C-alpha cells in the first residue's frame, strides 16, 4: 500500500483504520481486536486512529490490551490520538457541561492517560480534536512543541479545523502541523469547494478524511449516489465501499481515508479502493450525484 510522508521520519499507510467504534463491537476481546489489526496489516494498513473520548474514554484501553499482549506490535503500527473534548461521562463524569480544553494542563494529562492506556511511551501523531473557541495559540502551540521535543509525540496536527483556526494555532508554534482530520465523503462534499482542501493541498499537508462511508449511510442508502457507486463497483469488480473510498483517493491533495468498520471482511473489501483508479468523468459522476445537480 502507498505510504504518505508526514515528517522526515514518519509515514502513514494511505488508508487508516479508525477505532471510534471499537467498543461498540459485540466482541471486544484482545483476540478479536488483534484480528482486526492483523486484517489491516494484511492490507498494508499500519496507521490506527484513536481519541481519548472514544467509547466514553474507554476505547484506547481496549486497543491497549491488544498492544500489551504483544509488545512487538507497537513498532509495526502508527498510533494516532486526539484530545481536548471533555464530556460529562467516564473519567470526566464530574464536569457540569461538555466543553473543549486546549490548556497545557489538560493536553498533558490526556496524553499521559493515553500513553498509559496504550502501554507505550510515544504517540506517532497527536491531534487537537475540535477547534476550541478559548484556544490560546501560544499556550497550546508551546505545549505541542514541547511534547514533540520530549519525544512523547512524533508529530502533531488538528481535526475539524477551518483554515483560519489552523493558521492561528500554527502561528503559536514552531513544529509544523502535519494534518487536519476532517469529514470528507460523498455524504460530505463541502471541503472540495469551501477552501478547506485547497488550503491543505497548497501547504502539502496530509489531509485525513473521517467517516469516508458517511458513517455507513452511503452503504445502506439508495438514491443517486448509491446508483452511481453500484454502477462503478460493478465496472471495477469491487464493493460499493471501495468506490466510495476511491473517490477520496482520486483527489490530488492525497487524502488519507480513515475507515471505521468493525468487520474483518469489510477491512479487505474497503481496501480494494487502492485498486480503483477513477477517471475524471467517473469522479464527476459521483460528485454531481452527491451535489444533487450538474456542475455549472
Ligand atoms: N476527527 C473526528 O472528529 C472524527 C469524527 C468521526 C470519526 N472519526 C474517525 O474516523 C473513523 C471512521 O469513522 P466512521 O466509523 O464513521 O467511518 P465509516 O467508514 O464512514 O463508517 C463506518 C460505519 O459504516 C458501517 N459500514 C461499513 N460498510 C458497510 C456496509 N457495507 N453495509 C453497512 N454498513 C457498513 C460500519 O459498520 P460495520 O462495523 O458493521 O462494518 C460502521 O458502522 C473513526 O473510527 C474515527 O477514527 C474522527
Short mmCIF file of C-alpha atoms and ligand atoms in Angstrom, two decimals:
data_model
loop_
_atom_site.label_atom_id
_atom_site.label_comp_id
_atom_site.label_asym_id
_atom_site.label_seq_id
_atom_site.Cartn_x
_atom_site.Cartn_y
_atom_site.Cartn_z
CA UNK A 1 0.00 0.00 0.00
CA UNK A 2 1.13 3.53 -0.77
CA UNK A 3 2.61 5.45 2.14
CA UNK A 4 2.27 9.17 2.82
CA UNK A 5 5.13 11.13 4.33
CA UNK A 6 4.17 13.25 7.34
CA UNK A 7 7.63 14.20 8.58
CA UNK A 8 11.20 13.28 7.69
CA UNK A 9 10.98 10.08 9.71
CA UNK A 10 7.24 9.37 9.87
CA UNK A 11 4.95 7.97 7.20
CA UNK A 12 1.42 6.53 7.33
CA UNK A 13 -0.33 3.96 5.19
CA UNK A 14 -2.62 5.70 2.70
CA UNK A 15 -5.63 4.03 4.35
CA UNK A 16 -6.02 4.49 8.08
CA UNK A 17 -8.01 2.29 10.46
CA UNK A 18 -10.29 4.24 12.83
CA UNK A 19 -11.22 2.85 16.23
CA UNK A 20 -14.05 5.14 17.29
CA UNK A 21 -16.44 2.20 17.15
CA UNK A 22 -14.14 -0.48 18.61
CA UNK A 23 -16.10 -0.55 21.87
CA UNK A 24 -19.42 -0.95 20.01
CA UNK A 25 -18.32 -4.29 18.59
CA UNK A 26 -20.05 -7.32 20.10
CA UNK A 27 -16.58 -8.77 20.65
CA UNK A 28 -14.02 -6.51 22.33
CA UNK A 29 -11.69 -9.32 23.34
CA UNK A 30 -7.94 -8.96 22.82
CA UNK A 31 -8.08 -11.76 20.24
CA UNK A 32 -10.74 -10.02 18.16
CA UNK A 33 -9.13 -6.57 18.35
CA UNK A 34 -5.87 -8.21 17.30
CA UNK A 35 -7.67 -9.96 14.42
CA UNK A 36 -8.84 -6.55 13.16
CA UNK A 37 -5.32 -5.13 13.42
CA UNK A 38 -3.95 -8.18 11.58
CA UNK A 39 -6.62 -7.76 8.88
CA UNK A 40 -5.34 -4.19 8.48
CA UNK A 41 -1.69 -5.25 8.42
CA UNK A 42 -2.55 -7.84 5.74
CA UNK A 43 -3.67 -4.91 3.58
CA UNK A 44 -0.66 -2.77 4.45
CA UNK A 45 -2.74 -0.54 6.75
CA UNK A 46 -0.49 0.42 9.67
CA UNK A 47 -1.95 3.72 10.93
CA UNK A 48 -4.54 3.36 13.72
CA UNK A 49 -6.74 6.33 14.65
CA UNK A 50 -7.99 6.80 18.19
CA UNK A 51 -9.09 9.60 20.53
CA UNK A 52 -9.24 9.88 24.29
CA UNK A 53 -13.04 10.35 24.19
CA UNK A 54 -13.87 7.31 22.02
CA UNK A 55 -16.17 4.88 23.79
CA UNK A 56 -16.70 7.44 26.57
CA UNK A 57 -12.95 7.36 27.28
CA UNK A 58 -12.69 3.55 27.15
CA UNK A 59 -11.67 2.75 23.54
CA UNK A 60 -7.96 3.44 23.98
CA UNK A 61 -7.71 0.88 26.77
CA UNK A 62 -9.41 -1.72 24.52
CA UNK A 63 -6.68 -1.24 21.91
CA UNK A 64 -4.11 -1.03 24.69
CA UNK A 65 -4.91 -4.54 25.89
CA UNK A 66 -4.01 -5.88 22.43
CA UNK A 67 -0.81 -3.80 22.38
CA UNK A 68 0.22 -5.00 25.83
CA UNK A 69 -0.44 -8.63 24.86
CA UNK A 70 2.22 -8.42 22.13
CA UNK A 71 4.92 -5.81 22.74
CA UNK A 72 6.31 -6.40 19.22
CA UNK A 73 3.10 -4.99 17.72
CA UNK A 74 3.82 -1.38 18.73
CA UNK A 75 6.64 -0.96 16.21
CA UNK A 76 4.52 -2.34 13.36
CA UNK A 77 1.84 0.35 13.61
CA UNK A 78 1.44 4.11 13.94
CA UNK A 79 -0.78 5.33 16.76
CA UNK A 80 -2.87 8.49 16.42
CA UNK A 81 -4.81 10.01 19.29
CA UNK A 82 -6.75 13.20 19.89
CA UNK A 83 -7.67 15.30 22.87
CA UNK A 84 -9.49 18.43 24.02
CA UNK A 85 -13.11 17.22 24.19
CA UNK A 86 -14.25 16.98 27.80
CA UNK A 87 -17.69 15.36 28.04
CA UNK A 88 -19.53 14.53 31.26
CA UNK A 89 -19.00 10.78 31.12
CA UNK A 90 -16.41 8.19 32.09
CA UNK A 91 -13.46 9.74 33.88
CA UNK A 92 -14.96 13.23 33.43
CA UNK A 93 -18.36 12.33 34.93
CA UNK A 94 -17.92 15.17 37.41
CA UNK A 95 -17.83 18.01 34.86
CA UNK A 96 -21.01 20.05 34.66
CA UNK A 97 -21.03 20.69 30.92
CA UNK A 98 -19.36 19.41 27.79
CA UNK A 99 -16.51 21.66 26.71
CA UNK A 100 -13.15 21.84 24.93
CA UNK A 101 -9.89 22.25 26.81
CA UNK A 102 -6.68 23.12 24.96
CA UNK A 103 -4.78 24.21 28.07
CA UNK A 104 -1.31 22.81 28.71
CA UNK A 105 -2.51 21.02 31.85
CA UNK A 106 -5.35 19.24 30.03
CA UNK A 107 -3.34 18.25 26.95
CA UNK A 108 -0.52 16.87 29.08
CA UNK A 109 -2.91 14.95 31.34
CA UNK A 110 -4.73 13.49 28.36
CA UNK A 111 -1.51 12.42 26.61
CA UNK A 112 -0.22 10.75 29.78
CA UNK A 113 -3.53 8.82 30.15
CA UNK A 114 -3.39 7.75 26.52
CA UNK A 115 0.22 6.58 26.76
CA UNK A 116 -0.65 4.60 29.89
CA UNK A 117 -3.76 3.06 28.30
CA UNK A 118 -1.79 2.07 25.19
CA UNK A 119 1.16 0.84 27.25
CA UNK A 120 3.60 2.85 25.13
CA UNK A 121 5.91 5.78 25.71
CA UNK A 122 5.18 7.68 22.50
CA UNK A 123 2.36 8.53 20.11
CA UNK A 124 3.06 8.84 16.41
CA UNK A 125 0.56 11.65 16.00
CA UNK A 126 -1.43 13.79 18.41
CA UNK A 127 -4.38 15.85 17.14
CA UNK A 128 -6.35 18.65 18.77
CA UNK A 129 -9.78 17.10 18.26
CA UNK A 130 -12.01 20.17 17.78
CA UNK A 131 -11.28 23.89 17.45
CA UNK A 132 -11.58 25.46 20.90
CA UNK A 133 -13.09 28.98 20.95
CA UNK A 134 -10.92 29.66 24.01
CA UNK A 135 -7.74 28.45 22.29
CA UNK A 136 -4.66 30.36 23.45
CA UNK A 137 -2.48 29.64 20.43
CA UNK A 138 0.73 30.48 22.27
CA UNK A 139 -0.01 28.17 25.20
CA UNK A 140 -1.33 25.29 23.08
CA UNK A 141 1.37 25.75 20.46
CA UNK A 142 4.15 25.73 23.06
CA UNK A 143 2.66 22.61 24.65
CA UNK A 144 2.58 20.74 21.33
CA UNK A 145 6.14 21.86 20.55
CA UNK A 146 7.29 20.62 23.96
CA UNK A 147 5.58 17.22 23.57
CA UNK A 148 7.41 16.72 20.26
CA UNK A 149 10.72 17.87 21.78
CA UNK A 150 10.26 15.49 24.72
CA UNK A 151 9.61 12.58 22.31
CA UNK A 152 6.15 11.87 23.72
CA UNK A 153 4.62 12.50 20.30
CA UNK A 154 6.38 12.26 16.95
CA UNK A 155 4.11 14.69 15.12
CA UNK A 156 1.16 16.97 15.81
CA UNK A 157 -1.91 18.08 13.90
CA UNK A 158 -5.54 19.06 14.30
CA UNK A 159 -9.02 17.86 13.47
CA UNK A 160 -12.14 19.68 12.32
CA UNK A 161 -10.23 22.96 11.97
CA UNK A 162 -11.04 25.58 9.33
CA UNK A 163 -8.03 27.24 7.67
CA UNK A 164 -8.15 30.29 9.97
CA UNK A 165 -8.16 28.08 13.11
CA UNK A 166 -5.25 26.14 11.63
CA UNK A 167 -3.22 29.29 10.87
CA UNK A 168 -3.89 30.66 14.36
CA UNK A 169 -2.52 27.58 16.12
CA UNK A 170 0.36 27.22 13.68
CA UNK A 171 1.37 30.83 14.38
CA UNK A 172 1.94 29.96 18.04
CA UNK A 173 4.34 27.07 17.44
CA UNK A 174 7.49 26.08 15.62
CA UNK A 175 6.65 22.43 14.82
CA UNK A 176 4.71 22.04 11.58
CA UNK A 177 1.12 20.87 11.99
CA UNK A 178 1.17 17.87 9.65
CA UNK A 179 -2.52 17.15 9.18
CA UNK A 180 -6.11 18.21 9.59
CA UNK A 181 -8.56 15.35 10.03
CA UNK A 182 -11.91 16.47 8.65
CA UNK A 183 -15.15 14.92 7.47
CA UNK A 184 -14.98 14.26 3.73
CA UNK A 185 -17.03 11.75 1.76
CA UNK A 186 -19.75 11.53 -0.84
CA UNK A 187 -22.09 12.40 2.05
CA UNK A 188 -19.99 15.45 2.94
CA UNK A 189 -18.53 17.14 -0.13
CA UNK A 190 -18.22 20.73 1.13
CA UNK A 191 -14.40 20.55 1.61
CA UNK A 192 -13.97 20.12 -2.16
CA UNK A 193 -15.21 23.67 -2.74
CA UNK A 194 -15.17 25.61 0.55
CA UNK A 195 -11.40 26.17 0.60
CA UNK A 196 -10.56 23.51 3.22
CA UNK A 197 -8.92 21.05 0.83
CA UNK A 198 -7.40 23.84 -1.27
CA UNK A 199 -5.73 25.29 1.83
CA UNK A 200 -4.14 22.00 2.85
CA UNK A 201 -3.25 21.00 -0.71
CA UNK A 202 -1.33 24.26 -1.06
CA UNK A 203 0.52 23.64 2.22
CA UNK A 204 1.22 20.00 1.31
CA UNK A 205 -0.46 18.70 4.48
CA UNK A 206 -1.64 15.11 4.78
CA UNK A 207 -5.42 15.55 4.95
CA UNK A 208 -7.20 12.75 6.81
CA UNK A 209 -10.87 12.08 5.95
CA UNK A 210 -13.11 10.76 8.73
CA UNK A 211 -16.29 8.77 8.04
CA UNK A 212 -15.37 8.11 4.38
CA UNK A 213 -18.51 5.95 4.03
CA UNK A 214 -20.65 8.63 5.64
CA UNK A 215 -20.65 6.58 8.84
CA UNK A 216 -22.29 3.75 6.88
CA UNK A 217 -25.10 5.84 5.35
CA UNK A 218 -23.56 5.54 1.88
CA UNK A 219 -23.59 1.76 2.19
CA UNK A 220 -27.18 1.29 3.26
CA UNK A 221 -28.91 4.09 1.36
CA UNK A 222 -30.26 4.11 -2.17
CA UNK A 223 -30.70 7.20 -4.34
CA UNK A 224 -28.46 8.82 -6.97
CA UNK A 225 -25.11 8.41 -5.14
CA UNK A 226 -25.79 4.75 -4.41
CA UNK A 227 -26.76 4.11 -8.04
CA UNK A 228 -23.53 5.56 -9.42
CA UNK A 229 -21.49 3.78 -6.72
CA UNK A 230 -23.10 0.46 -7.64
CA UNK A 231 -22.59 1.00 -11.36
CA UNK A 232 -18.89 1.76 -10.89
CA UNK A 233 -18.49 -1.04 -8.35
CA UNK A 234 -19.77 -3.50 -10.97
CA UNK A 235 -17.45 -1.99 -13.59
CA UNK A 236 -14.36 -2.34 -11.35
CA UNK A 237 -15.47 -5.63 -9.76
CA UNK A 238 -15.29 -4.27 -6.20
CA UNK A 239 -17.61 -3.43 -3.31
CA UNK A 240 -19.60 -0.18 -3.22
CA UNK A 241 -17.45 0.91 -0.27
CA UNK A 242 -14.25 0.60 -2.28
CA UNK A 243 -15.59 3.03 -4.89
CA UNK A 244 -16.70 5.50 -2.18
CA UNK A 245 -13.17 5.46 -0.76
CA UNK A 246 -11.56 5.58 -4.21
CA UNK A 247 -13.50 8.82 -4.76
CA UNK A 248 -11.36 10.34 -1.98
CA UNK A 249 -8.12 8.74 -3.17
CA UNK A 250 -8.53 10.38 -6.62
CA UNK A 251 -8.13 13.89 -5.19
CA UNK A 252 -4.67 15.47 -5.70
CA UNK A 253 -4.49 16.51 -2.02
CA UNK A 254 -3.59 12.84 -1.34
CA UNK A 255 -6.39 12.36 1.18
CA UNK A 256 -5.94 9.59 3.79
CA UNK A 257 -9.38 7.99 4.37
CA UNK A 258 -9.97 6.78 7.95
CA UNK A 259 -12.28 3.76 7.70
CA UNK A 260 -14.31 2.67 10.72
CA UNK A 261 -15.68 -0.81 10.06
CA UNK A 262 -15.61 -3.45 12.79
CA UNK A 263 -16.00 -6.22 10.23
CA UNK A 264 -12.96 -8.29 9.21
CA UNK A 265 -14.10 -8.98 5.62
CA UNK A 266 -15.03 -5.32 5.13
CA UNK A 267 -11.49 -4.22 6.01
CA UNK A 268 -10.32 -6.10 2.92
CA UNK A 269 -13.29 -5.06 0.76
CA UNK A 270 -12.78 -1.36 1.56
CA UNK A 271 -9.03 -1.66 0.91
CA UNK A 272 -9.85 -2.63 -2.69
CA UNK A 273 -10.23 1.15 -3.11
CA UNK A 274 -6.49 1.19 -3.81
CA UNK A 275 -7.12 -0.87 -6.96
CA UNK A 276 -9.75 1.55 -8.31
CA UNK A 277 -8.44 4.37 -10.46
CA UNK A 278 -11.40 6.61 -11.26
CA UNK A 279 -11.08 8.72 -14.35
CA UNK A 280 -12.20 12.36 -14.36
CA UNK A 281 -15.68 11.66 -15.71
CA UNK A 282 -16.31 8.79 -13.29
CA UNK A 283 -15.24 11.09 -10.44
CA UNK A 284 -17.54 13.87 -11.61
CA UNK A 285 -20.48 11.47 -11.95
CA UNK A 286 -20.11 10.66 -8.26
CA UNK A 287 -19.51 14.28 -7.29
CA UNK A 288 -22.56 15.51 -9.16
CA UNK A 289 -24.72 12.77 -7.69
CA UNK A 290 -23.57 13.93 -4.25
CA UNK A 291 -24.23 17.59 -5.10
CA UNK A 292 -27.66 16.66 -6.46
CA UNK A 293 -27.05 18.72 -9.59
CA UNK A 294 -24.82 19.04 -12.60
CA UNK A 295 -21.82 21.34 -12.15
CA UNK A 296 -22.45 24.76 -13.72
N1 LIG B 1 -11.88 13.59 13.98
C1 LIG B 1 -13.16 13.45 14.20
O1 LIG B 1 -13.86 14.35 14.67
C2 LIG B 1 -13.80 12.14 13.83
C3 LIG B 1 -15.21 12.00 13.81
C4 LIG B 1 -15.73 10.77 13.45
C5 LIG B 1 -14.88 9.71 13.13
N2 LIG B 1 -13.53 9.87 13.20
C6 LIG B 1 -12.58 8.79 12.83
O2 LIG B 1 -12.98 8.24 11.61
C7 LIG B 1 -13.13 6.84 11.75
C8 LIG B 1 -14.15 6.35 10.79
O3 LIG B 1 -15.42 6.91 11.08
P1 LIG B 1 -16.71 6.04 10.77
O4 LIG B 1 -16.69 4.80 11.57
O5 LIG B 1 -17.90 6.91 10.86
O6 LIG B 1 -16.36 5.65 9.23
P2 LIG B 1 -17.11 4.99 8.05
O7 LIG B 1 -16.14 4.02 7.48
O8 LIG B 1 -17.68 6.06 7.19
O9 LIG B 1 -18.36 4.22 8.68
C9 LIG B 1 -18.21 3.04 9.39
C10 LIG B 1 -19.59 2.50 9.65
O10 LIG B 1 -20.14 2.10 8.41
C11 LIG B 1 -20.62 0.78 8.54
N3 LIG B 1 -20.46 0.08 7.28
C12 LIG B 1 -19.35 -0.09 6.55
N4 LIG B 1 -19.59 -0.83 5.45
C13 LIG B 1 -20.88 -1.15 5.50
C14 LIG B 1 -21.72 -1.89 4.65
N5 LIG B 1 -21.28 -2.43 3.51
N6 LIG B 1 -23.01 -2.01 4.99
C15 LIG B 1 -23.46 -1.45 6.13
N7 LIG B 1 -22.71 -0.72 7.00
C16 LIG B 1 -21.43 -0.56 6.67
C17 LIG B 1 -19.74 0.15 9.59
O11 LIG B 1 -20.43 -0.94 10.16
P3 LIG B 1 -19.62 -2.34 10.37
O12 LIG B 1 -18.72 -2.11 11.53
O13 LIG B 1 -20.73 -3.31 10.64
O14 LIG B 1 -18.90 -2.64 9.10
C18 LIG B 1 -19.56 1.31 10.57
O15 LIG B 1 -20.64 1.38 11.47
C19 LIG B 1 -13.48 6.65 13.23
O16 LIG B 1 -13.19 5.35 13.68
C20 LIG B 1 -12.56 7.66 13.86
O17 LIG B 1 -11.27 7.12 13.97
C21 LIG B 1 -12.98 11.06 13.52
#
